[in-house]
Amino acid sequence: MKKIFLSILAFLLLSSCFWRWGDLFQWETGLVWVEKDDFSLSLPVNWQEVFDHELTTPSQWEIVLAYRAEQVREGYYNNIVILKNQNRLQETDIALMNNNINTLKLSMQSFDIITEDTLNFWRDSQGNVIVFKGQYGLQTPTLHYIQTAKSCGEESFFLTISIGSDLVDYTRYYPLLESFRCK
């Protein structure tokens, strides 16, 4: 009996050397952990990275992450874009979002808030999230967006998930935003 127990223990110890915890996380949740220089977060395993040459570069922000679903819905890919900028005023997550709402109202072709809610980030911090319907320009489609902001000391991040208009339960995307971690 003791030999069997020791054999099983040895097998578990040796096999754990070859097991990657990221694979376990991916298998159990359908999400994969994405690490960048300044942050990390979890994303759906079937979303693919969008590369710089496929994106329009914003004038005042830096695109630090862009991923999209592999399947087209309503002629559009669900996606996430994270923008980064300096946070010289050391604004909080909530102040960043409040200022952003005012900017969106002024700069978008159309902008209608569907709902405002609270996110629970890591380490018990909270932030605002808005779900809005909008059109950035005359040539862009009207879509639904889920957006939050995260202050990481001297840097600000805006996380925006674009989705089609057929989705009713926006909260299913909240865990992606809540998984955001500053480094």
CSV table of C-alpha atoms in Angstrom, one decimal:
chain,number,residue,atom,x,y,z
A,1,MET,CA,0.0,0.0,0.0
A,2,LYS,CA,2.8,2.4,0.9
A,3,LYS,CA,4.5,1.7,-2.5
A,4,ILE,CA,1.3,2.5,-4.4
A,5,PHE,CA,0.9,5.7,-2.4
A,6,LEU,CA,4.5,6.7,-3.1
A,7,SER,CA,4.2,5.8,-6.8
A,8,ILE,CA,1.1,8.0,-7.1
A,9,LEU,CA,2.8,10.9,-5.3
A,10,ALA,CA,5.9,10.6,-7.5
A,11,PHE,CA,3.7,10.6,-10.6
A,12,LEU,CA,1.9,13.7,-9.5
A,13,LEU,CA,5.0,15.5,-8.6
A,14,LEU,CA,6.7,14.6,-11.9
A,15,SER,CA,3.6,15.4,-14.0
A,16,SER,CA,3.2,18.8,-12.3
A,17,CYS,CA,6.6,19.8,-13.7
A,18,PHE,CA,5.1,19.5,-17.2
A,19,TRP,CA,1.7,21.0,-16.4
A,20,ARG,CA,1.2,24.7,-17.2
A,21,TRP,CA,-1.3,26.5,-14.9
A,22,GLY,CA,-2.3,28.7,-17.8
A,23,ASP,CA,-3.6,25.6,-19.7
A,24,LEU,CA,-5.7,24.7,-16.7
A,25,PHE,CA,-7.1,28.2,-16.4
A,26,GLN,CA,-7.9,28.2,-20.2
A,27,TRP,CA,-9.5,24.8,-20.0
A,28,GLU,CA,-11.8,25.6,-17.0
A,29,THR,CA,-12.9,29.1,-18.0
A,30,GLY,CA,-12.6,29.5,-21.8
A,31,LEU,CA,-10.3,32.4,-21.1
A,32,VAL,CA,-6.5,32.9,-21.6
A,33,TRP,CA,-4.3,35.2,-19.6
A,34,VAL,CA,-2.6,37.9,-21.7
A,35,GLU,CA,0.5,39.6,-20.4
A,36,LYS,CA,1.7,43.0,-21.7
A,37,ASP,CA,4.5,45.3,-20.4
A,38,ASP,CA,2.2,47.5,-18.3
A,39,PHE,CA,-0.8,45.3,-17.6
A,40,SER,CA,-2.4,41.9,-17.9
A,41,LEU,CA,-6.0,40.6,-18.3
A,42,SER,CA,-8.0,37.6,-19.4
A,43,LEU,CA,-9.6,37.3,-22.8
A,44,PRO,CA,-11.7,34.6,-24.6
A,45,VAL,CA,-9.4,31.9,-25.9
A,46,ASN,CA,-10.9,32.2,-29.4
A,47,TRP,CA,-10.2,35.9,-29.8
A,48,GLN,CA,-7.2,36.8,-32.0
A,49,GLU,CA,-4.7,39.6,-31.8
A,50,VAL,CA,-5.2,42.4,-34.2
A,51,PHE,CA,-1.9,43.9,-35.4
A,52,ASP,CA,-0.8,47.5,-35.8
A,53,HIS,CA,-1.0,47.6,-39.6
A,54,GLU,CA,-4.7,46.6,-39.4
A,55,LEU,CA,-5.6,49.5,-37.0
A,56,THR,CA,-6.2,53.3,-37.3
A,57,THR,CA,-3.8,55.0,-34.9
A,58,PRO,CA,-5.5,57.5,-32.6
A,59,SER,CA,-4.0,61.0,-32.4
A,60,GLN,CA,-3.7,61.3,-28.7
A,61,TRP,CA,-3.6,57.8,-27.3
A,62,GLU,CA,-1.4,54.7,-27.9
A,63,ILE,CA,-3.1,51.4,-28.8
A,64,VAL,CA,-1.5,48.8,-26.4
A,65,LEU,CA,-3.9,45.9,-27.1
A,66,ALA,CA,-6.4,44.9,-29.8
A,67,TYR,CA,-8.1,41.5,-30.0
A,68,ARG,CA,-11.1,40.3,-31.9
A,69,ALA,CA,-13.4,37.3,-32.1
A,70,GLU,CA,-12.7,34.8,-34.8
A,71,GLN,CA,-16.3,34.8,-36.0
A,72,VAL,CA,-18.2,37.6,-37.7
A,73,ARG,CA,-21.6,38.5,-36.3
A,74,GLU,CA,-23.9,41.0,-38.0
A,75,GLY,CA,-21.0,41.8,-40.4
A,76,TYR,CA,-18.8,42.8,-37.5
A,77,TYR,CA,-16.2,41.2,-35.1
A,78,ASN,CA,-16.7,41.6,-31.4
A,79,ASN,CA,-13.4,43.1,-30.1
A,80,ILE,CA,-11.5,44.8,-27.4
A,81,VAL,CA,-9.2,47.7,-27.7
A,82,ILE,CA,-7.1,49.1,-24.9
A,83,LEU,CA,-5.7,52.7,-25.2
A,84,LYS,CA,-3.0,54.2,-23.0
A,85,ASN,CA,-2.1,57.7,-22.2
A,86,GLN,CA,-0.2,59.6,-19.5
A,87,ASN,CA,-2.2,60.4,-16.3
A,88,ARG,CA,-0.5,63.6,-15.4
A,89,LEU,CA,-3.3,64.8,-13.1
A,90,GLN,CA,-3.4,61.4,-11.3
A,91,GLU,CA,-7.1,61.1,-11.9
A,92,THR,CA,-9.0,58.2,-10.4
A,93,ASP,CA,-10.7,55.5,-12.4
A,94,ILE,CA,-14.1,57.2,-11.8
A,95,ALA,CA,-12.8,60.7,-12.7
A,96,LEU,CA,-11.3,59.3,-15.9
A,97,MET,CA,-14.7,57.8,-16.9
A,98,ASN,CA,-16.7,60.9,-16.1
A,99,ASN,CA,-14.4,63.0,-18.2
A,100,ASN,CA,-14.5,60.5,-21.0
A,101,ILE,CA,-18.3,60.5,-21.1
A,102,ASN,CA,-18.2,64.2,-21.7
A,103,THR,CA,-15.7,63.8,-24.5
A,104,LEU,CA,-17.7,61.0,-26.1
A,105,LYS,CA,-20.8,63.2,-26.1
A,106,LEU,CA,-18.9,65.9,-28.0
A,107,SER,CA,-16.8,63.9,-30.4
A,108,MET,CA,-19.1,61.0,-31.6
A,109,GLN,CA,-21.5,61.2,-34.5
A,110,SER,CA,-24.2,59.6,-32.1
A,111,PHE,CA,-23.9,58.7,-28.5
A,112,ASP,CA,-26.6,57.2,-26.2
A,113,ILE,CA,-25.8,55.7,-22.8
A,114,ILE,CA,-27.7,52.4,-22.3
A,115,THR,CA,-26.6,51.7,-18.8
A,116,GLU,CA,-24.0,52.8,-16.2
A,117,ASP,CA,-22.7,50.3,-13.7
A,118,THR,CA,-19.9,49.5,-11.2
A,119,LEU,CA,-17.1,47.0,-11.8
A,120,ASN,CA,-15.2,45.2,-9.0
A,121,PHE,CA,-11.5,45.2,-9.9
A,122,TRP,CA,-8.8,43.2,-8.3
A,123,ARG,CA,-7.8,44.1,-4.7
A,124,ASP,CA,-11.3,45.5,-3.9
A,125,SER,CA,-11.1,48.6,-6.1
A,126,GLN,CA,-14.1,49.7,-8.0
A,127,GLY,CA,-14.6,51.6,-11.2
A,128,ASN,CA,-17.4,52.8,-13.4
A,129,VAL,CA,-18.4,51.0,-16.6
A,130,ILE,CA,-20.8,52.4,-19.3
A,131,VAL,CA,-22.6,50.6,-22.0
A,132,PHE,CA,-23.4,52.9,-24.9
A,133,LYS,CA,-24.7,52.8,-28.4
A,134,GLY,CA,-22.7,55.0,-30.7
A,135,GLN,CA,-21.3,55.9,-34.1
A,136,TYR,CA,-17.8,57.3,-34.3
A,137,GLY,CA,-18.2,58.7,-37.8
A,138,LEU,CA,-20.5,58.7,-40.8
A,139,GLN,CA,-18.7,55.7,-42.4
A,140,THR,CA,-18.7,53.6,-39.2
A,141,PRO,CA,-21.5,51.4,-38.1
A,142,THR,CA,-23.6,52.1,-35.0
A,143,LEU,CA,-22.5,49.6,-32.4
A,144,HIS,CA,-22.8,48.9,-28.7
A,145,TYR,CA,-19.7,49.5,-26.6
A,146,ILE,CA,-18.8,48.5,-23.1
A,147,GLN,CA,-16.1,50.9,-21.7
A,148,THR,CA,-14.2,51.5,-18.5
A,149,ALA,CA,-11.0,53.3,-17.4
A,150,LYS,CA,-8.2,52.2,-15.2
A,151,SER,CA,-5.7,54.5,-13.5
A,152,CYS,CA,-2.3,52.9,-13.0
A,153,GLY,CA,-0.3,55.6,-11.3
A,154,GLU,CA,1.1,57.9,-14.1
A,155,GLU,CA,-0.7,56.0,-16.9
A,156,SER,CA,-4.4,55.8,-17.8
A,157,PHE,CA,-6.0,53.0,-19.7
A,158,PHE,CA,-9.3,52.9,-21.5
A,159,LEU,CA,-10.7,49.5,-22.1
A,160,THR,CA,-13.4,49.3,-24.8
A,161,ILE,CA,-15.3,46.2,-25.9
A,162,SER,CA,-17.3,46.6,-29.2
A,163,ILE,CA,-20.2,44.3,-29.7
A,164,GLY,CA,-23.2,44.0,-32.0
A,165,SER,CA,-26.5,45.4,-31.1
A,166,ASP,CA,-28.2,42.0,-30.7
A,167,LEU,CA,-26.6,41.3,-27.2
A,168,VAL,CA,-28.9,41.8,-24.3
A,169,ASP,CA,-26.7,40.7,-21.4
A,170,TYR,CA,-23.8,43.1,-21.4
A,171,THR,CA,-22.6,41.9,-17.9
A,172,ARG,CA,-21.2,38.7,-19.5
A,173,TYR,CA,-18.3,40.9,-20.7
A,174,TYR,CA,-17.7,42.6,-17.3
A,175,PRO,CA,-15.3,39.8,-16.0
A,176,LEU,CA,-12.9,40.6,-18.9
A,177,LEU,CA,-12.7,44.2,-17.8
A,178,GLU,CA,-12.5,43.3,-14.1
A,179,SER,CA,-9.6,41.0,-14.8
A,180,PHE,CA,-7.4,44.0,-15.8
A,181,ARG,CA,-4.3,44.2,-13.6
A,182,CYS,CA,-1.8,47.1,-13.5
A,183,LYS,CA,1.9,46.1,-13.3
